[in-house]
Amino acid sequence: MTKNEMIPQIDNLLSKTETILAHQEEVEQLKGEKFNVFSILKLTHLEDRLHSHFIKELLDPEGSHLKKGLFLNLFLHILNKKWPDELQYKSDEFSKVHREFHIGAIDPLNKTGGRIDILIEGSSPKRFISIENKIYAGDQKNQIERYCNFEDKINDVYYLTLDGKEPHISSIGNLKSDEHFKLISFKTHIIDWLELCLKEVYDEPILRESIKQYLILIQKLTHTVSDKFEKEIDKLIINNLEAAKYVASAYKSSLQRIRENFRTTLMMELTKTLKEYKVYNARDVNARHSALWIKSTKNDDPILKFGLETFSGDGHYGGNLMLGTYKRRKLDELKDPDHFSDWWIELKDLEYKNHYLNLGKQSTLLLIQDSNSDDFRKVVNFVIQEVIEYIKSIEDQKVNEKLEAKLKDSKASNNSKA
């Protein structure tokens, strides 16, 4: 079948899919599922402030839900179901659940230490389940290796992501999933677990609705439709298989072209405007944290550089395009409690006409799909102006000079001790 012959089939596929999704949205509206307290409070994409907290609280036998080990045992049931011949966790085998559990200072040489997002502990016999929760944050160097080295004989490590993907190679080294650690996902395992939890609290409205709101949030983050609508989409795809294959392929290549063109245009325009800075790409545009870096050429080795991330529609803050100041060297002497992390400081989302720019969302892609359009030019000009003002604000604060001074003082202190 040629592309021209496929066009009516593609139109039919897209039209019917749109109808199914519209129907699901109508059902969500009738059920009041558009109101979500987690979304309203803008906690959706925060691994630690929402997801690790909420999951830990449900898992904890001493949690405020007062259900003792009920939810934890249901979670163990999900893991046993996934790996029936390997794990076989027993009910009530685990009694403590910790969040941000400290396992020692990070030792890059021996690949030990760090903080485990969620640690489930059993005492008789001594046993651990470690869960690393990754929704949008990037992997740290040797992170999974470090966690696997903690109590390695009695510790099962799970890497939890939206879709069950593998950790970055820098995190796992020579380790292999299903051999040294397990992959679990919000899309499958957490949703299945939350649905089991809901069945147990159907007659307790506050607890039930809290879990239900979190479940709905996870379904939206993982683009999960209900079973009824999922079966309709399955049938539609099978009946239009060639068209579906073509659309799936075209979807990826179209997004790549649009995003790369937008990033390239920004890089060229920023290079023209920022005469004393080097502007360059970081990572493939499809990579999770694809970025533009902006580094001053006034200093041969500046501690700071500026970043515009992410062009993939994935990453921190749900993939919103953001500006940040990045520390090029990770130094304890430069840590500041007001900083976002050990690396980024002074993060800023880019909000254009009351909407965050996000290259994973239709609203932004519609604006930048045609490089000859007024919308495209306006968005480019907006981002350039934001970058200029942002860099000026950071340099006015003399942040780089302060960090240089801290580093100098630290070196002097170390030399005097020596």
C-alpha positions as a Markdown table, in Angstrom:
| # | Residue | x | y | z |
|---|---|---|---|---|
| 1 | Met | 0.0 | 0.0 | 0.0 |
| 2 | Thr | 1.4 | 3.4 | -1.0 |
| 3 | Lys | 1.4 | 6.5 | 1.2 |
| 4 | Asn | -1.4 | 8.0 | -0.9 |
| 5 | Glu | -3.5 | 4.9 | -0.7 |
| 6 | Met | -2.9 | 4.9 | 3.1 |
| 7 | Ile | -4.2 | 8.5 | 3.6 |
| 8 | Pro | -7.9 | 7.6 | 4.0 |
| 9 | Gln | -7.0 | 4.8 | 6.4 |
| 10 | Ile | -4.8 | 7.2 | 8.4 |
| 11 | Asp | -7.6 | 9.8 | 8.5 |
| 12 | Asn | -10.0 | 7.2 | 9.7 |
| 13 | Leu | -7.6 | 6.0 | 12.4 |
| 14 | Leu | -6.9 | 9.4 | 13.8 |
| 15 | Ser | -10.5 | 10.5 | 13.6 |
| 16 | Lys | -11.8 | 7.5 | 15.5 |
| 17 | Thr | -8.9 | 7.7 | 18.1 |
| 18 | Glu | -9.8 | 11.3 | 18.7 |
| 19 | Thr | -13.4 | 10.3 | 19.2 |
| 20 | Ile | -12.5 | 7.6 | 21.8 |
| 21 | Leu | -10.3 | 10.1 | 23.7 |
| 22 | Ala | -13.0 | 12.7 | 23.6 |
| 23 | His | -15.4 | 10.2 | 25.0 |
| 24 | Gln | -13.0 | 9.3 | 27.8 |
| 25 | Glu | -12.7 | 13.0 | 28.7 |
| 26 | Glu | -16.4 | 13.4 | 28.8 |
| 27 | Val | -16.6 | 10.5 | 31.3 |
| 28 | Glu | -13.8 | 12.1 | 33.4 |
| 29 | Gln | -15.7 | 15.4 | 33.5 |
| 30 | Leu | -19.0 | 13.6 | 34.5 |
| 31 | Lys | -17.1 | 11.8 | 37.3 |
| 32 | Gly | -15.4 | 15.1 | 38.5 |
| 33 | Glu | -12.0 | 13.7 | 37.8 |
| 34 | Lys | -10.8 | 16.9 | 36.2 |
| 35 | Phe | -10.4 | 18.3 | 39.7 |
| 36 | Asn | -7.1 | 17.0 | 41.2 |
| 37 | Val | -5.6 | 18.5 | 44.3 |
| 38 | Phe | -2.1 | 17.3 | 43.4 |
| 39 | Ser | -2.3 | 19.1 | 40.0 |
| 40 | Ile | -3.7 | 22.2 | 41.4 |
| 41 | Leu | -0.9 | 22.5 | 43.9 |
| 42 | Lys | 1.6 | 21.9 | 41.1 |
| 43 | Leu | 3.1 | 18.8 | 42.8 |
| 44 | Thr | 2.6 | 16.6 | 39.8 |
| 45 | His | 6.2 | 16.1 | 38.7 |
| 46 | Leu | 8.0 | 16.4 | 42.0 |
| 47 | Glu | 9.5 | 12.9 | 42.8 |
| 48 | Asp | 10.3 | 13.6 | 46.5 |
| 49 | Arg | 7.7 | 16.2 | 47.6 |
| 50 | Leu | 4.8 | 14.2 | 46.3 |
| 51 | His | 5.5 | 10.7 | 44.9 |
| 52 | Ser | 8.0 | 9.3 | 47.3 |
| 53 | His | 6.1 | 10.9 | 50.2 |
| 54 | Phe | 2.8 | 9.5 | 49.2 |
| 55 | Ile | 4.0 | 6.0 | 48.3 |
| 56 | Lys | 6.1 | 5.8 | 51.5 |
| 57 | Glu | 3.1 | 6.8 | 53.6 |
| 58 | Leu | 0.8 | 4.1 | 52.0 |
| 59 | Leu | 3.5 | 1.4 | 52.4 |
| 60 | Asp | 4.3 | 2.3 | 56.0 |
| 61 | Pro | 2.6 | 0.0 | 58.5 |
| 62 | Glu | 2.8 | 2.9 | 60.9 |
| 63 | Gly | 1.3 | 5.3 | 58.4 |
| 64 | Ser | -1.5 | 7.7 | 59.1 |
| 65 | His | -3.9 | 5.5 | 57.1 |
| 66 | Leu | -4.1 | 3.2 | 60.2 |
| 67 | Lys | -4.3 | 0.1 | 58.0 |
| 68 | Lys | -1.1 | -1.3 | 59.4 |
| 69 | Gly | 0.5 | -3.6 | 56.9 |
| 70 | Leu | -2.4 | -3.9 | 54.5 |
| 71 | Phe | -1.1 | -1.6 | 51.7 |
| 72 | Leu | 2.5 | -2.9 | 52.1 |
| 73 | Asn | 1.3 | -6.5 | 51.7 |
| 74 | Leu | -0.7 | -5.6 | 48.6 |
| 75 | Phe | 2.5 | -4.1 | 47.1 |
| 76 | Leu | 4.4 | -7.3 | 47.9 |
| 77 | His | 1.6 | -9.2 | 46.2 |
| 78 | Ile | 2.2 | -7.2 | 43.0 |
| 79 | Leu | 6.0 | -7.9 | 43.1 |
| 80 | Asn | 5.3 | -11.6 | 43.7 |
| 81 | Lys | 2.9 | -11.7 | 40.8 |
| 82 | Lys | 5.5 | -10.1 | 38.5 |
| 83 | Trp | 8.4 | -12.5 | 39.6 |
| 84 | Pro | 6.5 | -15.6 | 40.9 |
| 85 | Asp | 9.5 | -17.9 | 40.8 |
| 86 | Glu | 12.1 | -15.6 | 42.4 |
| 87 | Leu | 11.0 | -13.4 | 45.2 |
| 88 | Gln | 7.9 | -14.7 | 47.1 |
| 89 | Tyr | 7.8 | -12.1 | 49.8 |
| 90 | Lys | 5.6 | -13.1 | 52.7 |
| 91 | Ser | 2.8 | -11.0 | 54.2 |
| 92 | Asp | 4.0 | -9.1 | 57.3 |
| 93 | Glu | 7.6 | -10.0 | 56.5 |
| 94 | Phe | 8.5 | -6.3 | 56.4 |
| 95 | Ser | 7.6 | -3.9 | 59.2 |
| 96 | Lys | 9.4 | -0.6 | 58.6 |
| 97 | Val | 9.5 | 1.8 | 55.7 |
| 98 | His | 11.9 | 4.7 | 55.4 |
| 99 | Arg | 12.2 | 7.7 | 53.0 |
| 100 | Glu | 15.5 | 9.2 | 51.9 |
| 101 | Phe | 17.3 | 6.5 | 53.9 |
| 102 | His | 21.0 | 7.5 | 54.4 |
| 103 | Ile | 23.4 | 4.6 | 53.6 |
| 104 | Gly | 26.6 | 6.6 | 54.2 |
| 105 | Ala | 28.7 | 9.3 | 52.4 |
| 106 | Ile | 29.0 | 8.8 | 48.7 |
| 107 | Asp | 32.2 | 6.9 | 47.9 |
| 108 | Pro | 32.9 | 7.0 | 44.1 |
| 109 | Leu | 35.8 | 4.6 | 44.3 |
| 110 | Asn | 34.0 | 1.8 | 46.2 |
| 111 | Lys | 30.6 | 2.8 | 44.7 |
| 112 | Thr | 28.8 | 3.0 | 48.0 |
| 113 | Gly | 26.7 | 5.5 | 49.9 |
| 114 | Gly | 23.9 | 7.9 | 49.1 |
| 115 | Arg | 20.2 | 8.2 | 50.0 |
| 116 | Ile | 17.7 | 5.5 | 49.0 |
| 117 | Asp | 14.3 | 7.1 | 48.1 |
| 118 | Ile | 12.2 | 4.4 | 49.8 |
| 119 | Leu | 13.7 | 1.6 | 51.9 |
| 120 | Ile | 11.4 | -1.2 | 53.1 |
| 121 | Glu | 13.0 | -3.2 | 56.0 |
| 122 | Gly | 12.3 | -6.6 | 57.5 |
| 123 | Ser | 13.8 | -7.8 | 60.7 |
| 124 | Ser | 13.1 | -11.5 | 60.9 |
| 125 | Pro | 15.0 | -12.5 | 58.8 |
| 126 | Lys | 16.9 | -9.2 | 58.1 |
| 127 | Arg | 15.9 | -8.2 | 54.6 |
| 128 | Phe | 15.6 | -4.9 | 52.5 |
| 129 | Ile | 13.7 | -3.7 | 49.5 |
| 130 | Ser | 15.2 | -0.5 | 48.0 |
| 131 | Ile | 13.1 | 1.6 | 45.6 |
| 132 | Glu | 14.7 | 4.3 | 43.5 |
| 133 | Asn | 11.9 | 6.6 | 42.3 |
| 134 | Lys | 12.6 | 8.3 | 39.0 |
| 135 | Ile | 9.9 | 10.2 | 37.2 |
| 136 | Tyr | 11.7 | 13.1 | 35.5 |
| 137 | Ala | 15.0 | 13.5 | 37.4 |
| 138 | Gly | 18.2 | 12.2 | 35.8 |
| 139 | Asp | 20.3 | 9.3 | 37.1 |
| 140 | Gln | 23.3 | 10.0 | 39.3 |
| 141 | Lys | 26.6 | 8.5 | 38.6 |
| 142 | Asn | 26.9 | 4.9 | 40.0 |
| 143 | Gln | 23.5 | 5.4 | 41.7 |
| 144 | Ile | 22.1 | 1.9 | 41.2 |
| 145 | Glu | 25.5 | 0.4 | 41.7 |
| 146 | Arg | 25.8 | 2.1 | 45.1 |
| 147 | Tyr | 22.3 | 0.9 | 46.2 |
| 148 | Cys | 23.0 | -2.6 | 45.0 |
| 149 | Asn | 26.2 | -2.6 | 47.1 |
| 150 | Phe | 24.2 | -1.8 | 50.2 |
| 151 | Glu | 23.6 | -5.0 | 52.1 |
| 152 | Asp | 23.9 | -6.7 | 48.7 |
| 153 | Lys | 23.1 | -10.3 | 49.9 |
| 154 | Ile | 19.8 | -9.3 | 51.5 |
| 155 | Asn | 18.7 | -6.2 | 49.5 |
| 156 | Asp | 16.4 | -6.3 | 46.5 |
| 157 | Val | 16.8 | -3.1 | 44.4 |
| 158 | Tyr | 13.9 | -1.7 | 42.3 |
| 159 | Tyr | 14.2 | 1.0 | 39.7 |
| 160 | Leu | 10.8 | 2.8 | 39.4 |
| 161 | Thr | 10.0 | 4.9 | 36.4 |
| 162 | Leu | 6.8 | 6.0 | 34.6 |
| 163 | Asp | 7.2 | 3.3 | 31.9 |
| 164 | Gly | 9.7 | 0.8 | 33.3 |
| 165 | Lys | 12.7 | 1.9 | 31.3 |
| 166 | Glu | 16.3 | 1.1 | 32.0 |
| 167 | Pro | 18.6 | 3.4 | 34.1 |
| 168 | His | 21.4 | 5.3 | 32.3 |
| 169 | Ile | 24.6 | 3.3 | 31.8 |
| 170 | Ser | 26.4 | 5.7 | 34.1 |
| 171 | Ser | 24.2 | 4.6 | 37.0 |
| 172 | Ile | 24.4 | 0.9 | 36.6 |
| 173 | Gly | 27.9 | 0.2 | 35.2 |
| 174 | Asn | 28.1 | -3.5 | 34.3 |
| 175 | Leu | 25.0 | -4.4 | 36.3 |
| 176 | Lys | 22.0 | -5.9 | 34.4 |
| 177 | Ser | 18.3 | -5.5 | 35.0 |
| 178 | Asp | 16.5 | -8.7 | 36.2 |
| 179 | Glu | 19.8 | -10.0 | 37.3 |
| 180 | His | 21.1 | -7.4 | 39.8 |
| 181 | Phe | 18.1 | -5.2 | 40.1 |
| 182 | Lys | 14.4 | -5.1 | 38.9 |
| 183 | Leu | 12.5 | -2.6 | 36.7 |
| 184 | Ile | 9.0 | -1.5 | 37.8 |
| 185 | Ser | 6.8 | 1.1 | 36.5 |
| 186 | Phe | 4.0 | 3.5 | 37.6 |
| 187 | Lys | 2.1 | 2.6 | 34.4 |
| 188 | Thr | 1.8 | -1.1 | 35.4 |
| 189 | His | 2.9 | -1.9 | 39.0 |
| 190 | Ile | 1.9 | 1.2 | 40.8 |
| 191 | Ile | -1.4 | 1.6 | 39.1 |
| 192 | Asp | -2.2 | -2.1 | 39.8 |
| 193 | Trp | -1.2 | -1.7 | 43.4 |
| 194 | Leu | -3.3 | 1.5 | 43.9 |
| 195 | Glu | -6.3 | -0.2 | 42.4 |
| 196 | Leu | -6.0 | -3.0 | 44.9 |
| 197 | Cys | -5.7 | -0.5 | 47.7 |
| 198 | Leu | -8.9 | 1.3 | 46.5 |
| 199 | Lys | -10.8 | -2.0 | 46.8 |
| 200 | Glu | -9.9 | -2.3 | 50.4 |
| 201 | Val | -11.1 | 1.2 | 51.5 |
| 202 | Tyr | -14.3 | 1.5 | 49.4 |
| 203 | Asp | -16.2 | 2.4 | 52.6 |
| 204 | Glu | -13.7 | 5.0 | 53.9 |
| 205 | Pro | -14.3 | 8.1 | 51.9 |
| 206 | Ile | -11.4 | 10.3 | 52.8 |
| 207 | Leu | -8.8 | 7.6 | 52.4 |
| 208 | Arg | -10.5 | 6.2 | 49.3 |
| 209 | Glu | -10.7 | 9.6 | 47.5 |
| 210 | Ser | -7.1 | 10.5 | 48.4 |
| 211 | Ile | -5.8 | 7.2 | 46.9 |
| 212 | Lys | -8.2 | 7.7 | 43.9 |
| 213 | Gln | -6.9 | 11.2 | 43.2 |
| 214 | Tyr | -3.3 | 10.0 | 43.2 |
| 215 | Leu | -4.3 | 7.0 | 40.9 |
| 216 | Ile | -5.9 | 9.4 | 38.5 |
| 217 | Leu | -2.8 | 11.6 | 38.5 |
| 218 | Ile | -0.6 | 8.6 | 37.7 |
| 219 | Gln | -2.9 | 7.5 | 34.9 |
| 220 | Lys | -2.5 | 11.0 | 33.3 |
| 221 | Leu | 1.2 | 11.0 | 33.7 |
| 222 | Thr | 1.5 | 7.6 | 32.1 |
| 223 | His | -1.2 | 8.4 | 29.4 |
| 224 | Thr | -3.2 | 5.4 | 30.6 |
| 225 | Val | -6.8 | 5.0 | 29.4 |
| 226 | Ser | -9.4 | 2.9 | 31.2 |
| 227 | Asp | -9.8 | -0.8 | 30.2 |
| 228 | Lys | -12.9 | -0.1 | 28.2 |
| 229 | Phe | -11.3 | 2.6 | 26.1 |
| 230 | Glu | -8.0 | 0.6 | 25.8 |
| 231 | Lys | -9.9 | -2.3 | 24.2 |
| 232 | Glu | -11.5 | 0.1 | 21.7 |
| 233 | Ile | -8.1 | 1.5 | 20.7 |
| 234 | Asp | -6.6 | -2.0 | 20.5 |
| 235 | Lys | -9.3 | -3.0 | 18.1 |
| 236 | Leu | -9.0 | 0.2 | 16.1 |
| 237 | Ile | -5.2 | -0.3 | 15.7 |
| 238 | Ile | -5.5 | -4.0 | 14.6 |
| 239 | Asn | -8.1 | -3.0 | 12.0 |
| 240 | Asn | -5.8 | -0.3 | 10.7 |
| 241 | Leu | -2.4 | -1.8 | 11.3 |
| 242 | Glu | -0.5 | -0.4 | 8.4 |
| 243 | Ala | -1.8 | 3.1 | 9.0 |
| 244 | Ala | -1.0 | 2.7 | 12.7 |
| 245 | Lys | 2.6 | 1.7 | 11.9 |
| 246 | Tyr | 3.1 | 4.6 | 9.6 |
| 247 | Val | 1.6 | 7.1 | 12.1 |
| 248 | Ala | 3.8 | 5.8 | 14.9 |
| 249 | Ser | 6.9 | 6.2 | 12.8 |
| 250 | Ala | 5.9 | 9.6 | 11.5 |
| 251 | Tyr | 5.1 | 10.8 | 15.0 |
| 252 | Lys | 8.7 | 10.3 | 16.2 |
| 253 | Ser | 10.3 | 11.8 | 13.1 |
| 254 | Ser | 8.0 | 14.8 | 13.0 |
| 255 | Leu | 8.6 | 15.7 | 16.7 |
| 256 | Gln | 12.3 | 15.3 | 16.2 |
| 257 | Arg | 12.3 | 17.7 | 13.2 |
| 258 | Ile | 10.2 | 20.3 | 15.0 |
| 259 | Arg | 12.3 | 20.2 | 18.2 |
| 260 | Glu | 15.6 | 20.2 | 16.4 |
| 261 | Asn | 14.7 | 23.1 | 14.2 |
| 262 | Phe | 13.5 | 25.1 | 17.2 |
| 263 | Arg | 16.7 | 24.4 | 19.1 |
| 264 | Thr | 19.0 | 25.2 | 16.1 |
| 265 | Thr | 17.2 | 28.5 | 15.5 |
| 266 | Leu | 17.6 | 29.5 | 19.1 |
| 267 | Met | 21.3 | 28.5 | 19.1 |
| 268 | Met | 22.0 | 30.6 | 16.0 |
| 269 | Glu | 20.1 | 33.6 | 17.3 |
| 270 | Leu | 21.6 | 33.5 | 20.7 |
| 271 | Thr | 25.1 | 33.2 | 19.2 |
| 272 | Lys | 24.5 | 36.4 | 17.2 |
| 273 | Thr | 23.1 | 38.2 | 20.3 |
| 274 | Leu | 25.5 | 37.0 | 23.1 |
| 275 | Lys | 28.8 | 38.0 | 21.7 |
| 276 | Glu | 30.9 | 37.1 | 24.8 |
| 277 | Tyr | 29.3 | 33.6 | 25.3 |
| 278 | Lys | 29.7 | 30.3 | 23.6 |
| 279 | Val | 26.3 | 28.6 | 22.8 |
| 280 | Tyr | 26.3 | 24.9 | 22.0 |
| 281 | Asn | 24.0 | 21.8 | 22.0 |
| 282 | Ala | 24.0 | 19.3 | 24.8 |
| 283 | Arg | 22.8 | 15.7 | 24.0 |
| 284 | Asp | 20.5 | 14.6 | 21.2 |
| 285 | Val | 17.2 | 16.4 | 21.0 |
| 286 | Asn | 15.4 | 13.2 | 21.8 |
| 287 | Ala | 17.4 | 12.7 | 25.0 |
| 288 | Arg | 15.6 | 13.3 | 28.2 |
| 289 | His | 17.6 | 16.3 | 29.3 |
| 290 | Ser | 18.5 | 17.7 | 25.8 |
| 291 | Ala | 19.7 | 21.3 | 26.3 |
| 292 | Leu | 21.5 | 24.4 | 25.0 |
| 293 | Trp | 24.5 | 25.4 | 27.1 |
| 294 | Ile | 25.7 | 29.0 | 27.3 |
| 295 | Lys | 29.2 | 29.6 | 28.7 |
| 296 | Ser | 31.0 | 32.9 | 29.2 |
| 297 | Thr | 34.2 | 33.3 | 27.1 |
| 298 | Lys | 35.4 | 36.1 | 29.5 |
| 299 | Asn | 36.8 | 33.4 | 31.8 |
| 300 | Asp | 38.9 | 30.5 | 30.6 |
| 301 | Asp | 37.3 | 28.1 | 33.1 |
| 302 | Pro | 34.1 | 29.6 | 34.6 |
| 303 | Ile | 32.5 | 27.6 | 37.4 |
| 304 | Leu | 29.1 | 28.5 | 36.1 |
| 305 | Lys | 27.4 | 28.0 | 32.8 |
| 306 | Phe | 23.8 | 28.7 | 31.8 |
| 307 | Gly | 21.4 | 26.0 | 30.5 |
| 308 | Leu | 18.2 | 26.0 | 28.5 |
| 309 | Glu | 16.6 | 22.6 | 29.1 |
| 310 | Thr | 14.8 | 20.5 | 27.9 |
| 311 | Phe | 14.0 | 20.3 | 24.2 |
| 312 | Ser | 12.6 | 16.8 | 24.4 |
| 313 | Gly | 9.6 | 17.6 | 26.4 |
| 314 | Asp | 10.9 | 15.3 | 29.2 |
| 315 | Gly | 13.0 | 15.9 | 32.3 |
| 316 | His | 12.7 | 18.2 | 35.3 |
| 317 | Tyr | 9.3 | 19.8 | 36.1 |
| 318 | Gly | 7.5 | 17.5 | 33.7 |
| 319 | Gly | 9.6 | 18.6 | 30.7 |
| 320 | Asn | 8.8 | 22.3 | 30.8 |
| 321 | Leu | 11.4 | 24.4 | 29.0 |
| 322 | Met | 13.5 | 26.0 | 31.8 |
| 323 | Leu | 16.4 | 28.3 | 32.3 |
| 324 | Gly | 19.0 | 27.5 | 35.0 |
| 325 | Thr | 22.5 | 28.2 | 36.2 |
| 326 | Tyr | 24.6 | 25.1 | 36.3 |
| 327 | Lys | 27.7 | 24.4 | 38.5 |
| 328 | Arg | 30.3 | 22.8 | 36.2 |
| 329 | Arg | 32.2 | 21.3 | 39.2 |
| 330 | Lys | 30.5 | 19.5 | 42.0 |
| 331 | Leu | 32.2 | 20.9 | 45.1 |
| 332 | Asp | 31.0 | 20.6 | 48.7 |
| 333 | Glu | 32.3 | 24.1 | 49.4 |
| 334 | Leu | 29.8 | 25.5 | 46.9 |
| 335 | Lys | 26.7 | 24.0 | 48.3 |
| 336 | Asp | 24.0 | 26.4 | 49.4 |
| 337 | Pro | 20.7 | 25.4 | 51.1 |
| 338 | Asp | 18.8 | 27.8 | 48.8 |
| 339 | His | 20.0 | 26.0 | 45.7 |
| 340 | Phe | 17.8 | 23.6 | 43.8 |
| 341 | Ser | 20.4 | 20.8 | 43.9 |
| 342 | Asp | 24.1 | 20.2 | 44.0 |
| 343 | Trp | 24.2 | 21.2 | 40.4 |
| 344 | Trp | 21.5 | 23.6 | 39.4 |
| 345 | Ile | 20.8 | 26.9 | 41.0 |
| 346 | Glu | 18.2 | 29.6 | 40.2 |
| 347 | Leu | 15.8 | 27.6 | 38.0 |
| 348 | Lys | 13.1 | 29.4 | 36.0 |
| 349 | Asp | 10.3 | 28.0 | 34.0 |
| 350 | Leu | 9.5 | 29.8 | 30.8 |
| 351 | Glu | 5.8 | 30.9 | 30.7 |
| 352 | Tyr | 4.5 | 32.2 | 27.4 |
| 353 | Lys | 1.0 | 33.7 | 27.3 |
| 354 | Asn | 0.0 | 32.1 | 30.6 |
| 355 | His | 1.2 | 28.6 | 29.6 |
| 356 | Tyr | 4.5 | 26.9 | 30.3 |
| 357 | Leu | 6.5 | 26.2 | 27.1 |
| 358 | Asn | 6.8 | 22.4 | 26.8 |
| 359 | Leu | 8.0 | 20.6 | 23.7 |
| 360 | Gly | 6.1 | 17.5 | 24.7 |
| 361 | Lys | 2.8 | 19.3 | 24.6 |
| 362 | Gln | 0.5 | 20.2 | 21.7 |
| 363 | Ser | 0.0 | 23.8 | 22.8 |
| 364 | Thr | 3.8 | 24.5 | 22.3 |
| 365 | Leu | 4.3 | 22.3 | 19.3 |
| 366 | Leu | 1.5 | 24.1 | 17.4 |
| 367 | Leu | 3.3 | 27.4 | 18.0 |
| 368 | Ile | 6.7 | 26.2 | 16.7 |
| 369 | Gln | 5.8 | 23.7 | 14.0 |
| 370 | Asp | 6.3 | 26.2 | 11.1 |
| 371 | Ser | 9.5 | 28.1 | 11.2 |
| 372 | Asn | 8.1 | 30.6 | 8.8 |
| 373 | Ser | 5.1 | 31.5 | 10.9 |
| 374 | Asp | 4.7 | 34.6 | 13.1 |
| 375 | Asp | 4.0 | 32.3 | 16.1 |
| 376 | Phe | 7.4 | 30.6 | 15.7 |
| 377 | Arg | 9.2 | 33.9 | 15.5 |
| 378 | Lys | 7.4 | 35.3 | 18.5 |
| 379 | Val | 8.3 | 32.3 | 20.6 |
| 380 | Val | 11.9 | 32.4 | 19.6 |
| 381 | Asn | 12.1 | 36.2 | 20.4 |
| 382 | Phe | 10.4 | 35.6 | 23.7 |
| 383 | Val | 12.9 | 32.8 | 24.7 |
| 384 | Ile | 15.9 | 34.9 | 23.6 |
| 385 | Gln | 14.7 | 37.9 | 25.6 |
| 386 | Glu | 14.2 | 35.6 | 28.7 |
| 387 | Val | 17.7 | 34.2 | 28.3 |
| 388 | Ile | 19.3 | 37.7 | 28.1 |
| 389 | Glu | 17.4 | 39.0 | 31.1 |
| 390 | Tyr | 18.1 | 35.8 | 33.1 |
| 391 | Ile | 21.9 | 35.9 | 32.5 |
| 392 | Lys | 21.9 | 39.6 | 33.3 |
| 393 | Ser | 20.1 | 39.0 | 36.6 |
| 394 | Ile | 22.5 | 36.2 | 37.6 |
| 395 | Glu | 25.5 | 38.3 | 36.7 |
| 396 | Asp | 24.1 | 41.3 | 38.6 |
| 397 | Gln | 24.0 | 39.1 | 41.7 |
| 398 | Lys | 27.6 | 38.3 | 41.1 |
| 399 | Val | 26.9 | 34.7 | 41.8 |
| 400 | Asn | 30.0 | 33.5 | 39.9 |
| 401 | Glu | 32.3 | 35.8 | 41.9 |
| 402 | Lys | 30.8 | 34.5 | 45.2 |
| 403 | Leu | 31.4 | 30.9 | 44.2 |
| 404 | Glu | 35.0 | 31.7 | 43.1 |
| 405 | Ala | 35.6 | 33.4 | 46.4 |
| 406 | Lys | 34.2 | 30.4 | 48.3 |
| 407 | Leu | 36.5 | 28.1 | 46.3 |
| 408 | Lys | 39.5 | 30.2 | 46.9 |
| 409 | Asp | 38.8 | 30.4 | 50.6 |
| 410 | Ser | 38.4 | 26.6 | 50.7 |
| 411 | Lys | 41.7 | 26.0 | 48.9 |
| 412 | Ala | 43.5 | 28.4 | 51.2 |
| 413 | Ser | 42.0 | 26.6 | 54.3 |
| 414 | Asn | 43.0 | 23.2 | 52.9 |
| 415 | Asn | 46.5 | 24.4 | 52.2 |
| 416 | Ser | 46.9 | 25.8 | 55.7 |
| 417 | Lys | 45.8 | 22.4 | 57.2 |
| 418 | Ala | 48.3 | 20.7 | 55.1 |
